[in-house]
GROMACS .gro file of C-alpha atoms in nm:
model
  230
    1MET     CA    1  -2.214   0.328   1.363
    2THR     CA    2  -1.943   0.301   1.632
    3THR     CA    3  -1.588   0.187   1.583
    4ARG     CA    4  -1.269   0.173   1.784
    5ILE     CA    5  -0.936   0.307   1.672
    6PRO     CA    6  -0.712   0.004   1.612
    7THR     CA    7  -0.400  -0.029   1.822
    8PRO     CA    8  -0.106   0.092   1.611
    9ARG     CA    9   0.143  -0.173   1.505
   10SER     CA   10   0.498  -0.124   1.389
   11SER     CA   11   0.407  -0.280   1.051
   12THR     CA   12   0.118  -0.040   0.991
   13ALA     CA   13   0.178   0.171   0.681
   14THR     CA   14   0.151   0.544   0.749
   15LEU     CA   15   0.312   0.679   0.432
   16ASP     CA   16   0.140   0.736   0.096
   17TYR     CA   17   0.272   0.535  -0.199
   18TYR     CA   18   0.242   0.600  -0.573
   19LEU     CA   19   0.367   0.416  -0.879
   20LEU     CA   20   0.548   0.635  -1.130
   21HIS     CA   21   0.494   0.562  -1.500
   22ALA     CA   22   0.702   0.669  -1.798
   23GLY     CA   23   0.385   0.797  -1.971
   24ALA     CA   24   0.020   0.855  -1.893
   25ASP     CA   25  -0.084   0.560  -2.110
   26ASP     CA   26   0.194   0.329  -1.990
   27GLY     CA   27   0.057   0.087  -1.733
   28ARG     CA   28   0.401  -0.040  -1.637
   29ALA     CA   29   0.566   0.103  -1.326
   30ALA     CA   30   0.897   0.282  -1.377
   31GLY     CA   31   0.947   0.382  -1.015
   32LEU     CA   32   0.793   0.481  -0.683
   33LEU     CA   33   0.696   0.802  -0.505
   34VAL     CA   34   0.661   0.796  -0.125
   35GLU     CA   35   0.503   1.088   0.064
   36GLU     CA   36   0.402   1.207   0.408
   37PHE     CA   37   0.220   1.520   0.528
   38VAL     CA   38   0.346   1.687   0.844
   39LEU     CA   39   0.058   1.802   1.067
   40ASP     CA   40   0.077   2.058   1.347
   41ASP     CA   41  -0.102   2.036   1.682
   42ASP     CA   42  -0.423   2.163   1.517
   43LEU     CA   43  -0.398   1.883   1.257
   44CYS     CA   44  -0.327   2.131   0.976
   45ALA     CA   45  -0.068   2.041   0.714
   46VAL     CA   46   0.252   2.242   0.751
   47GLY     CA   47   0.475   2.043   0.520
   48LEU     CA   48   0.489   1.773   0.255
   49ARG     CA   49   0.781   1.529   0.262
   50SER     CA   50   0.855   1.299  -0.030
   51ALA     CA   51   1.112   1.078  -0.196
   52GLY     CA   52   1.121   0.902  -0.530
   53TRP     CA   53   1.299   0.605  -0.681
   54THR     CA   54   1.322   0.495  -1.043
   55ALA     CA   55   1.460   0.178  -1.195
   56ALA     CA   56   1.665   0.387  -1.439
   57GLU     CA   57   1.849   0.579  -1.164
   58ARG     CA   58   1.834   0.306  -0.896
   59ASP     CA   59   1.870   0.562  -0.620
   60TRP     CA   60   1.639   0.760  -0.395
   61TRP     CA   61   1.593   1.132  -0.460
   62SER     CA   62   1.385   1.403  -0.292
   63SER     CA   63   1.231   1.703  -0.468
   64ALA     CA   64   0.986   1.956  -0.327
   65ALA     CA   65   0.934   2.090  -0.680
   66PHE     CA   66   0.831   1.746  -0.805
   67ALA     CA   67   0.584   1.699  -0.518
   68ARG     CA   68   0.423   2.034  -0.597
   69ALA     CA   69   0.414   1.956  -0.970
   70VAL     CA   70   0.220   1.635  -0.909
   71ARG     CA   71  -0.055   1.853  -0.763
   72THR     CA   72  -0.047   2.135  -1.017
   73GLN     CA   73   0.031   1.961  -1.347
   74PRO     CA   74  -0.238   1.721  -1.474
   75GLY     CA   75   0.005   1.562  -1.721
   76LEU     CA   76   0.247   1.463  -1.447
   77ARG     CA   77  -0.034   1.357  -1.216
   78ALA     CA   78  -0.161   1.123  -1.490
   79ARG     CA   79   0.172   0.941  -1.466
   80THR     CA   80   0.114   0.847  -1.100
   81THR     CA   81  -0.108   0.577  -0.954
   82ALA     CA   82  -0.191   0.559  -0.584
   83VAL     CA   83  -0.122   0.217  -0.430
   84ASP     CA   84  -0.089   0.063  -0.084
   85ARG     CA   85   0.240  -0.049   0.064
   86ARG     CA   86   0.194  -0.410  -0.044
   87ALA     CA   87   0.161  -0.307  -0.410
   88ALA     CA   88   0.457  -0.071  -0.370
   89GLU     CA   89   0.667  -0.355  -0.231
   90ALA     CA   90   0.576  -0.577  -0.526
   91ALA     CA   91   0.656  -0.304  -0.780
   92TYR     CA   92   0.988  -0.220  -0.615
   93ARG     CA   93   1.088  -0.585  -0.615
   94GLY     CA   94   0.976  -0.629  -0.976
   95LEU     CA   95   1.188  -0.332  -1.083
   96GLY     CA   96   1.497  -0.488  -0.932
   97GLY     CA   97   1.510  -0.282  -0.613
   98GLY     CA   98   1.485  -0.583  -0.383
   99THR     CA   99   1.303  -0.545  -0.051
  100LEU     CA  100   1.139  -0.207  -0.003
  101PRO     CA  101   1.290  -0.038   0.306
  102ASP     CA  102   1.074   0.002   0.615
  103GLU     CA  103   0.900   0.336   0.665
  104GLU     CA  104   1.151   0.478   0.912
  105THR     CA  105   1.428   0.409   0.661
  106LEU     CA  106   1.222   0.566   0.382
  107ARG     CA  107   1.180   0.880   0.592
  108GLY     CA  108   1.557   0.911   0.588
  109HIS     CA  109   1.531   0.981   0.213
  110PHE     CA  110   1.305   1.286   0.273
  111ARG     CA  111   1.561   1.562   0.221
  112ASP     CA  112   1.384   1.836   0.023
  113ASP     CA  113   1.057   1.914   0.202
  114ALA     CA  114   0.783   2.135   0.060
  115PRO     CA  115   0.661   2.379   0.331
  116LEU     CA  116   0.288   2.442   0.349
  117ALA     CA  117   0.186   2.763   0.521
  118PRO     CA  118  -0.147   2.708   0.700
  119ARG     CA  119  -0.388   2.996   0.662
  120ALA     CA  120  -0.562   3.156   0.957
  121PRO     CA  121  -0.889   2.970   1.018
  122LEU     CA  122  -1.182   3.108   0.824
  123ARG     CA  123  -1.460   3.173   1.072
  124LEU     CA  124  -1.782   3.013   0.953
  125GLY     CA  125  -1.994   3.119   1.247
  126ALA     CA  126  -2.116   2.918   1.544
  127GLY     CA  127  -2.064   2.545   1.546
  128PRO     CA  128  -1.776   2.297   1.547
  129GLY     CA  129  -1.455   2.364   1.361
  130VAL     CA  130  -1.403   2.211   1.020
  131HIS     CA  131  -1.091   2.042   0.888
  132ARG     CA  132  -1.078   2.052   0.509
  133ILE     CA  133  -0.872   1.797   0.317
  134LEU     CA  134  -0.808   1.956  -0.022
  135PHE     CA  135  -0.738   1.731  -0.320
  136ALA     CA  136  -0.601   1.774  -0.671
  137GLY     CA  137  -0.727   1.560  -0.955
  138GLU     CA  138  -1.017   1.524  -1.194
  139PRO     CA  139  -1.167   1.176  -1.154
  140ASP     CA  140  -1.444   1.093  -1.399
  141ASP     CA  141  -1.807   1.075  -1.288
  142HIS     CA  142  -1.787   0.698  -1.240
  143ARG     CA  143  -1.499   0.722  -0.994
  144ILE     CA  144  -1.666   1.008  -0.804
  145ALA     CA  145  -1.984   0.800  -0.780
  146ARG     CA  146  -1.785   0.508  -0.637
  147LEU     CA  147  -1.604   0.739  -0.395
  148SER     CA  148  -1.935   0.888  -0.283
  149ALA     CA  149  -2.072   0.539  -0.219
  150ARG     CA  150  -1.765   0.447  -0.012
  151LEU     CA  151  -1.803   0.761   0.199
  152ARG     CA  152  -2.167   0.686   0.285
  153LEU     CA  153  -2.105   0.453   0.578
  154THR     CA  154  -2.375   0.290   0.789
  155GLY     CA  155  -2.533   0.560   1.001
  156ALA     CA  156  -2.497   0.828   0.732
  157PRO     CA  157  -2.805   1.033   0.642
  158PRO     CA  158  -3.003   0.933   0.332
  159PRO     CA  159  -2.901   1.097   0.003
  160ASP     CA  160  -3.183   1.353   0.026
  161ALA     CA  161  -3.037   1.472   0.358
  162VAL     CA  162  -2.697   1.560   0.211
  163PRO     CA  163  -2.637   1.932   0.280
  164PRO     CA  164  -2.633   2.183  -0.008
  165GLY     CA  165  -2.308   2.177  -0.201
  166ALA     CA  166  -2.206   1.832  -0.079
  167VAL     CA  167  -2.187   1.526  -0.303
  168ALA     CA  168  -2.184   1.273  -0.019
  169THR     CA  169  -2.203   1.279   0.360
  170GLY     CA  170  -2.096   1.025   0.621
  171ARG     CA  171  -2.111   0.992   0.996
  172LEU     CA  172  -1.925   0.773   1.240
  173ARG     CA  173  -1.875   0.746   1.613
  174VAL     CA  174  -1.514   0.661   1.699
  175ASN     CA  175  -1.454   0.583   2.065
  176ASP     CA  176  -1.635   0.878   2.230
  177THR     CA  177  -1.612   1.118   1.936
  178GLU     CA  178  -1.887   1.200   1.686
  179LEU     CA  179  -1.745   1.255   1.337
  180ARG     CA  180  -1.903   1.381   1.017
  181TRP     CA  181  -1.762   1.444   0.670
  182ASP     CA  182  -1.888   1.597   0.345
  183LEU     CA  183  -1.741   1.549  -0.002
  184ARG     CA  184  -1.757   1.878  -0.193
  185ARG     CA  185  -1.653   2.041  -0.518
  186VAL     CA  186  -1.440   2.352  -0.458
  187GLY     CA  187  -1.448   2.640  -0.703
  188GLY     CA  188  -1.515   2.407  -0.993
  189ILE     CA  189  -1.148   2.307  -1.007
  190ALA     CA  190  -1.082   2.083  -0.705
  191TRP     CA  191  -1.240   1.848  -0.452
  192CYS     CA  192  -1.236   1.849  -0.074
  193ILE     CA  193  -1.364   1.651   0.221
  194ASP     CA  194  -1.480   1.867   0.513
  195VAL     CA  195  -1.459   1.693   0.851
  196THR     CA  196  -1.607   1.795   1.186
  197SER     CA  197  -1.560   1.626   1.521
  198ALA     CA  198  -1.726   1.660   1.859
  199PRO     CA  199  -1.536   1.696   2.080
  200ALA     CA  200  -1.294   1.871   1.849
  201GLY     CA  201  -0.953   1.730   1.763
  202GLY     CA  202  -0.792   1.432   1.927
  203ASP     CA  203  -0.681   1.089   1.811
  204ALA     CA  204  -1.017   1.005   1.654
  205LEU     CA  205  -1.000   1.302   1.417
  206ARG     CA  206  -0.636   1.231   1.329
  207TRP     CA  207  -0.728   0.868   1.256
  208LEU     CA  208  -1.027   0.967   1.041
  209LEU     CA  209  -0.830   1.220   0.837
  210ARG     CA  210  -0.586   0.942   0.754
  211GLN     CA  211  -0.864   0.700   0.659
  212LEU     CA  212  -1.040   0.952   0.435
  213VAL     CA  213  -0.718   1.039   0.254
  214GLY     CA  214  -0.665   0.670   0.188
  215VAL     CA  215  -1.014   0.622   0.046
  216ALA     CA  216  -0.990   0.932  -0.176
  217ARG     CA  217  -0.645   0.833  -0.307
  218GLY     CA  218  -0.792   0.502  -0.419
  219HIS     CA  219  -1.042   0.687  -0.638
  220GLY     CA  220  -0.808   0.918  -0.827
  221LEU     CA  221  -0.766   1.215  -0.593
  222VAL     CA  222  -0.426   1.337  -0.471
  223PRO     CA  223  -0.416   1.506  -0.128
  224ALA     CA  224  -0.283   1.862  -0.146
  225THR     CA  225  -0.318   1.997   0.209
  226VAL     CA  226  -0.526   1.992   0.528
  227GLU     CA  227  -0.667   2.324   0.650
  228ARG     CA  228  -0.881   2.431   0.947
  229LEU     CA  229  -1.179   2.647   0.857
  230GLY     CA  230  -1.272   2.740   1.212
   0.00000   0.00000   0.00000
């Protein structure tokens, strides 16, 4: 399957949005969390920027500790729901915030960034480099099955061709770049998507990393970092 990277538009959402709930079993939104990963030239995450807003405080705040806690504390993570910008706009308006600021304005509320120190690439032998998107979260088997189905795009190998250790595999040609990704369980406690590109790097890989994060967020996983395995 071949696709073309869409031409960026000023209205295109590039931030990640989450609804904040007062409790894990409370379906009503109490606020918003907005996030953005900072990637270096190798497309590894070097920082996580975030800002939150709640109807009770009616002001934007930024907390690196809160961003880390979402990824390390299941109880807090259960009080967040990943949404797209349109749903975030509706929630913000419904909570009395009015019109949600544009993304450049929202970035102005990122004041307490969480640094992420990229590790030296782990050499896996000959072959293309691998970018690993690491996720926090424990989706149930049903959500993982749906995520796996979404990741098996046209052109992907049949299920019996999925490599050992992978739950799902997909392939895609973007412009002149061949891309492949594998959904894997990591250490029995986390999930990751390993991505390879040939040629390595470039706009196609950056675009795909963004798309895969979006798909995974919609199935209960919270991105934690992006690493290069070498």
